[in-house]
PDB file of C-alpha atoms in Angstrom:
ATOM      1  CA  MET A   8     -19.167  -3.312  -8.398  1.00 64.00           C
ATOM      2  CA  LYS A   9     -17.785  -1.460  -5.426  1.00 68.00           C
ATOM      3  CA  PRO A  10     -19.222  -2.605  -2.060  1.00 76.00           C
ATOM      4  CA  ALA A  11     -21.304   0.037  -0.302  1.00 77.00           C
ATOM      5  CA  ARG A  12     -20.041   1.668   2.859  1.00 85.00           C
ATOM      6  CA  THR A  13     -22.209   0.824   5.838  1.00 92.00           C
ATOM      7  CA  ALA A  14     -22.872   2.964   8.886  1.00 95.00           C
ATOM      8  CA  ARG A  15     -20.531   0.619  10.792  1.00 95.00           C
ATOM      9  CA  GLU A  16     -17.798   1.160   8.180  1.00 95.00           C
ATOM     10  CA  ASN A  17     -18.240   4.929   8.316  1.00 96.00           C
ATOM     11  CA  ALA A  18     -18.168   4.959  12.116  1.00 97.00           C
ATOM     12  CA  GLY A  19     -15.104   2.715  12.183  1.00 97.00           C
ATOM     13  CA  ALA A  20     -13.244   4.931   9.713  1.00 97.00           C
ATOM     14  CA  LEU A  21     -14.143   8.097  11.632  1.00 98.00           C
ATOM     15  CA  ILE A  22     -13.232   6.672  15.047  1.00 98.00           C
ATOM     16  CA  THR A  23      -9.955   5.232  13.729  1.00 98.00           C
ATOM     17  CA  ALA A  24      -9.073   8.598  12.184  1.00 98.00           C
ATOM     18  CA  ALA A  25      -9.845  10.245  15.533  1.00 98.00           C
ATOM     19  CA  GLY A  26      -7.504   7.759  17.263  1.00 98.00           C
ATOM     20  CA  ILE A  27      -4.746   8.605  14.796  1.00 98.00           C
ATOM     21  CA  ALA A  28      -5.343  12.334  15.278  1.00 98.00           C
ATOM     22  CA  ALA A  29      -5.267  11.895  19.058  1.00 98.00           C
ATOM     23  CA  ALA A  30      -1.824  10.278  18.769  1.00 97.00           C
ATOM     24  CA  ALA A  31      -0.377  13.129  16.677  1.00 97.00           C
ATOM     25  CA  PRO A  32       0.749  15.303  19.638  1.00 97.00           C
ATOM     26  CA  SER A  33       2.615  12.365  21.163  1.00 95.00           C
ATOM     27  CA  VAL A  34       4.368  11.522  17.902  1.00 96.00           C
ATOM     28  CA  TRP A  35       5.166  15.209  17.324  1.00 96.00           C
ATOM     29  CA  GLN A  36       6.721  15.490  20.780  1.00 94.00           C
ATOM     30  CA  THR A  37       8.883  12.471  20.034  1.00 94.00           C
ATOM     31  CA  ILE A  38       9.987  14.133  16.781  1.00 96.00           C
ATOM     32  CA  THR A  39      11.063  17.240  18.710  1.00 96.00           C
ATOM     33  CA  HIS A  40      13.094  15.088  21.124  1.00 94.00           C
ATOM     34  CA  ILE A  41      15.352  13.977  18.268  1.00 94.00           C
ATOM     35  CA  THR A  42      17.052  17.388  18.063  1.00 93.00           C
ATOM     36  CA  ASP A  43      16.540  18.432  21.692  1.00 92.00           C
ATOM     37  CA  GLU A  44      19.955  18.675  23.337  1.00 91.00           C
ATOM     38  CA  THR A  45      18.437  17.893  26.745  1.00 91.00           C
ATOM     39  CA  TYR A  46      17.746  14.350  25.507  1.00 87.00           C
ATOM     40  CA  ARG A  47      21.438  13.658  25.037  1.00 88.00           C
ATOM     41  CA  ALA A  48      22.841  11.217  27.562  1.00 87.00           C
ATOM     42  CA  PRO A  49      26.626  11.582  27.901  1.00 86.00           C
ATOM     43  CA  GLU A  50      26.790   8.541  30.164  1.00 88.00           C
ATOM     44  CA  ALA A  51      25.115   6.252  27.601  1.00 86.00           C
ATOM     45  CA  ARG A  52      27.345   3.323  26.752  1.00 89.00           C
ATOM     46  CA  HIS A  53      26.692   3.666  23.004  1.00 90.00           C
ATOM     47  CA  GLY A  54      27.239   7.420  22.822  1.00 89.00           C
ATOM     48  CA  GLU A  55      25.467  10.514  24.048  1.00 88.00           C
ATOM     49  CA  GLY A  56      23.128  10.611  21.015  1.00 88.00           C
ATOM     50  CA  HIS A  57      21.910   7.053  21.514  1.00 90.00           C
ATOM     51  CA  VAL A  58      18.660   8.135  23.186  1.00 90.00           C
ATOM     52  CA  GLN A  59      17.949  10.436  20.237  1.00 91.00           C
ATOM     53  CA  TYR A  60      18.641   7.564  17.854  1.00 92.00           C
ATOM     54  CA  HIS A  61      15.914   5.581  19.637  1.00 91.00           C
ATOM     55  CA  MET A  62      13.549   8.565  19.369  1.00 93.00           C
ATOM     56  CA  ALA A  63      14.150   8.696  15.596  1.00 95.00           C
ATOM     57  CA  ARG A  64      13.598   4.953  15.329  1.00 96.00           C
ATOM     58  CA  GLU A  65      10.370   5.262  17.321  1.00 95.00           C
ATOM     59  CA  VAL A  66       9.092   7.997  15.014  1.00 96.00           C
ATOM     60  CA  LEU A  67       9.784   5.894  11.917  1.00 97.00           C
ATOM     61  CA  ILE A  68       8.129   2.822  13.428  1.00 97.00           C
ATOM     62  CA  SER A  69       5.137   4.953  14.446  1.00 97.00           C
ATOM     63  CA  ALA A  70       4.863   6.327  10.898  1.00 97.00           C
ATOM     64  CA  GLY A  71       4.848   2.800   9.520  1.00 97.00           C
ATOM     65  CA  ALA A  72       2.237   1.576  11.985  1.00 98.00           C
ATOM     66  CA  VAL A  73      -0.048   4.565  11.493  1.00 98.00           C
ATOM     67  CA  GLY A  74       0.453   4.272   7.730  1.00 97.00           C
ATOM     68  CA  ALA A  75      -0.604   0.614   7.787  1.00 97.00           C
ATOM     69  CA  VAL A  76      -3.728   1.489   9.770  1.00 98.00           C
ATOM     70  CA  ALA A  77      -4.543   4.363   7.411  1.00 98.00           C
ATOM     71  CA  ILE A  78      -4.145   2.123   4.337  1.00 97.00           C
ATOM     72  CA  GLY A  79      -6.579  -0.327   5.933  1.00 96.00           C
ATOM     73  CA  VAL A  80      -9.072   2.471   6.556  1.00 97.00           C
ATOM     74  CA  LEU A  81      -8.728   3.755   2.983  1.00 96.00           C
ATOM     75  CA  ALA A  82      -9.321   0.264   1.569  1.00 95.00           C
ATOM     76  CA  GLY A  83     -12.921   0.667   2.683  1.00 93.00           C
ATOM     77  CA  PRO A  84     -15.407  -2.167   2.463  1.00 90.00           C
ATOM     78  CA  ARG A  85     -13.092  -4.139   0.137  1.00 90.00           C
ATOM     79  CA  ARG A  86     -10.684  -4.658   3.052  1.00 93.00           C
ATOM     80  CA  GLY A  87     -10.059  -8.368   3.430  1.00 94.00           C
ATOM     81  CA  ARG A  88      -9.272 -10.321   6.577  1.00 95.00           C
ATOM     82  CA  ALA A  89      -5.530 -10.336   5.894  1.00 96.00           C
ATOM     83  CA  MET A  90      -5.417  -6.553   5.522  1.00 96.00           C
ATOM     84  CA  TRP A  91      -7.572  -6.103   8.613  1.00 97.00           C
ATOM     85  CA  ARG A  92      -5.278  -8.368  10.619  1.00 97.00           C
ATOM     86  CA  GLY A  93      -2.293  -6.309   9.474  1.00 97.00           C
ATOM     87  CA  MET A  94      -3.908  -3.037  10.469  1.00 97.00           C
ATOM     88  CA  ALA A  95      -5.052  -4.517  13.789  1.00 98.00           C
ATOM     89  CA  ALA A  96      -1.515  -5.721  14.528  1.00 98.00           C
ATOM     90  CA  ALA A  97      -0.064  -2.320  13.606  1.00 98.00           C
ATOM     91  CA  ALA A  98      -2.588  -0.512  15.828  1.00 98.00           C
ATOM     92  CA  ALA A  99      -1.955  -2.936  18.696  1.00 98.00           C
ATOM     93  CA  GLY A 100       1.815  -2.524  18.446  1.00 97.00           C
ATOM     94  CA  PHE A 101       1.581   1.249  18.214  1.00 97.00           C
ATOM     95  CA  THR A 102      -0.696   1.566  21.248  1.00 97.00           C
ATOM     96  CA  ALA A 103       1.204  -1.050  23.275  1.00 96.00           C
ATOM     97  CA  ALA A 104       4.354   1.041  22.843  1.00 94.00           C
ATOM     98  CA  MET A 105       2.585   4.042  24.385  1.00 94.00           C
ATOM     99  CA  TRP A 106       1.852   2.006  27.508  1.00 96.00           C
ATOM    100  CA  SER A 107       5.227   0.252  27.724  1.00 94.00           C
ATOM    101  CA  GLY A 108       6.604   2.730  30.249  1.00 92.00           C
ATOM    102  CA  GLY A 109       4.308   1.487  33.001  1.00 95.00           C
ATOM    103  CA  PRO A 110       5.669  -2.027  33.357  1.00 95.00           C
ATOM    104  CA  THR A 111       9.257  -1.075  32.440  1.00 94.00           C
ATOM    105  CA  THR A 112       9.748   2.137  34.450  1.00 93.00           C
ATOM    106  CA  GLY A 113       6.682   2.450  36.663  1.00 95.00           C
ATOM    107  CA  VAL A 114       5.642   5.652  34.840  1.00 94.00           C
ATOM    108  CA  TRP A 115       2.580   5.206  32.601  1.00 93.00           C
ATOM    109  CA  ALA A 116       2.859   8.695  31.131  1.00 94.00           C
ATOM    110  CA  PRO A 117       5.025  11.709  31.949  1.00 91.00           C
ATOM    111  CA  ASN A 118       2.030  13.929  32.805  1.00 95.00           C
ATOM    112  CA  ARG A 119      -1.783  14.086  32.753  1.00 97.00           C
ATOM    113  CA  GLN A 120      -1.936  15.509  29.240  1.00 96.00           C
ATOM    114  CA  ALA A 121       0.203  12.664  27.895  1.00 95.00           C
ATOM    115  CA  PHE A 122      -1.947  10.147  29.777  1.00 97.00           C
ATOM    116  CA  ALA A 123      -5.107  11.636  28.218  1.00 97.00           C
ATOM    117  CA  ILE A 124      -3.508  11.459  24.756  1.00 97.00           C
ATOM    118  CA  HIS A 125      -2.590   7.806  25.313  1.00 97.00           C
ATOM    119  CA  VAL A 126      -6.123   6.958  26.482  1.00 98.00           C
ATOM    120  CA  ALA A 127      -7.795   8.820  23.584  1.00 98.00           C
ATOM    121  CA  SER A 128      -5.501   7.323  20.970  1.00 98.00           C
ATOM    122  CA  THR A 129      -5.740   3.785  22.306  1.00 98.00           C
ATOM    123  CA  THR A 130      -9.521   3.982  22.640  1.00 98.00           C
ATOM    124  CA  GLY A 131     -10.011   5.466  19.169  1.00 98.00           C
ATOM    125  CA  LEU A 132      -7.707   3.008  17.436  1.00 98.00           C
ATOM    126  CA  ALA A 133      -9.053  -0.050  19.262  1.00 98.00           C
ATOM    127  CA  ALA A 134     -12.736   0.822  18.821  1.00 98.00           C
ATOM    128  CA  GLY A 135     -12.324   2.005  15.244  1.00 98.00           C
ATOM    129  CA  VAL A 136     -10.313  -0.985  14.070  1.00 98.00           C
ATOM    130  CA  LEU A 137     -12.770  -3.367  15.740  1.00 97.00           C
ATOM    131  CA  LEU A 138     -15.640  -1.705  13.872  1.00 97.00           C
ATOM    132  CA  LEU A 139     -13.733  -2.100  10.599  1.00 97.00           C
ATOM    133  CA  ARG A 140     -13.377  -5.871  10.984  1.00 95.00           C
ATOM    134  CA  PRO A 141     -14.693  -7.558   7.841  1.00 92.00           C
ATOM    135  CA  LYS A 142     -17.822  -9.661   8.147  1.00 83.00           C
ATOM    136  CA  GLY A 143     -18.303 -13.002   6.440  1.00 71.00           C
ATOM    137  CA  GLU A 144     -16.170 -16.045   5.798  1.00 46.00           C
ATOM    138  CA  ASP A 145     -15.278 -15.205   2.167  1.00 47.00           C
ATOM    139  CA  ARG A 146     -13.042 -12.302   3.118  1.00 44.00           C
TER     140      ARG A 146
END
């Protein structure tokens, strides 16, 4: 018998989905940087396209992280502790990357809109994933 979805499960799924949706503009902008000639760095030691290579790598890592979170959401109430831990780690890594500029460059976001996207995405993913945490010791 399939476990019933609770109000907490429904709220967690909805809030997590909102966090993913909030991140979409940031990921899309990174995608556009891959082919943007202004992101070429002729002085880069590993070649002028090296920055774009890192943008492509970031997009693929983001797709994997968001995919892992989405799979955890879709698993519904049958999500076990191991799957939840995986989706929590993916969400934490994804959101930590958005904030990595602060300690490394002193710039937390390139503009107010980006900052708002980072806050909305981080808040949605963190709150949603926390609500989706399985209850009970047998999971």
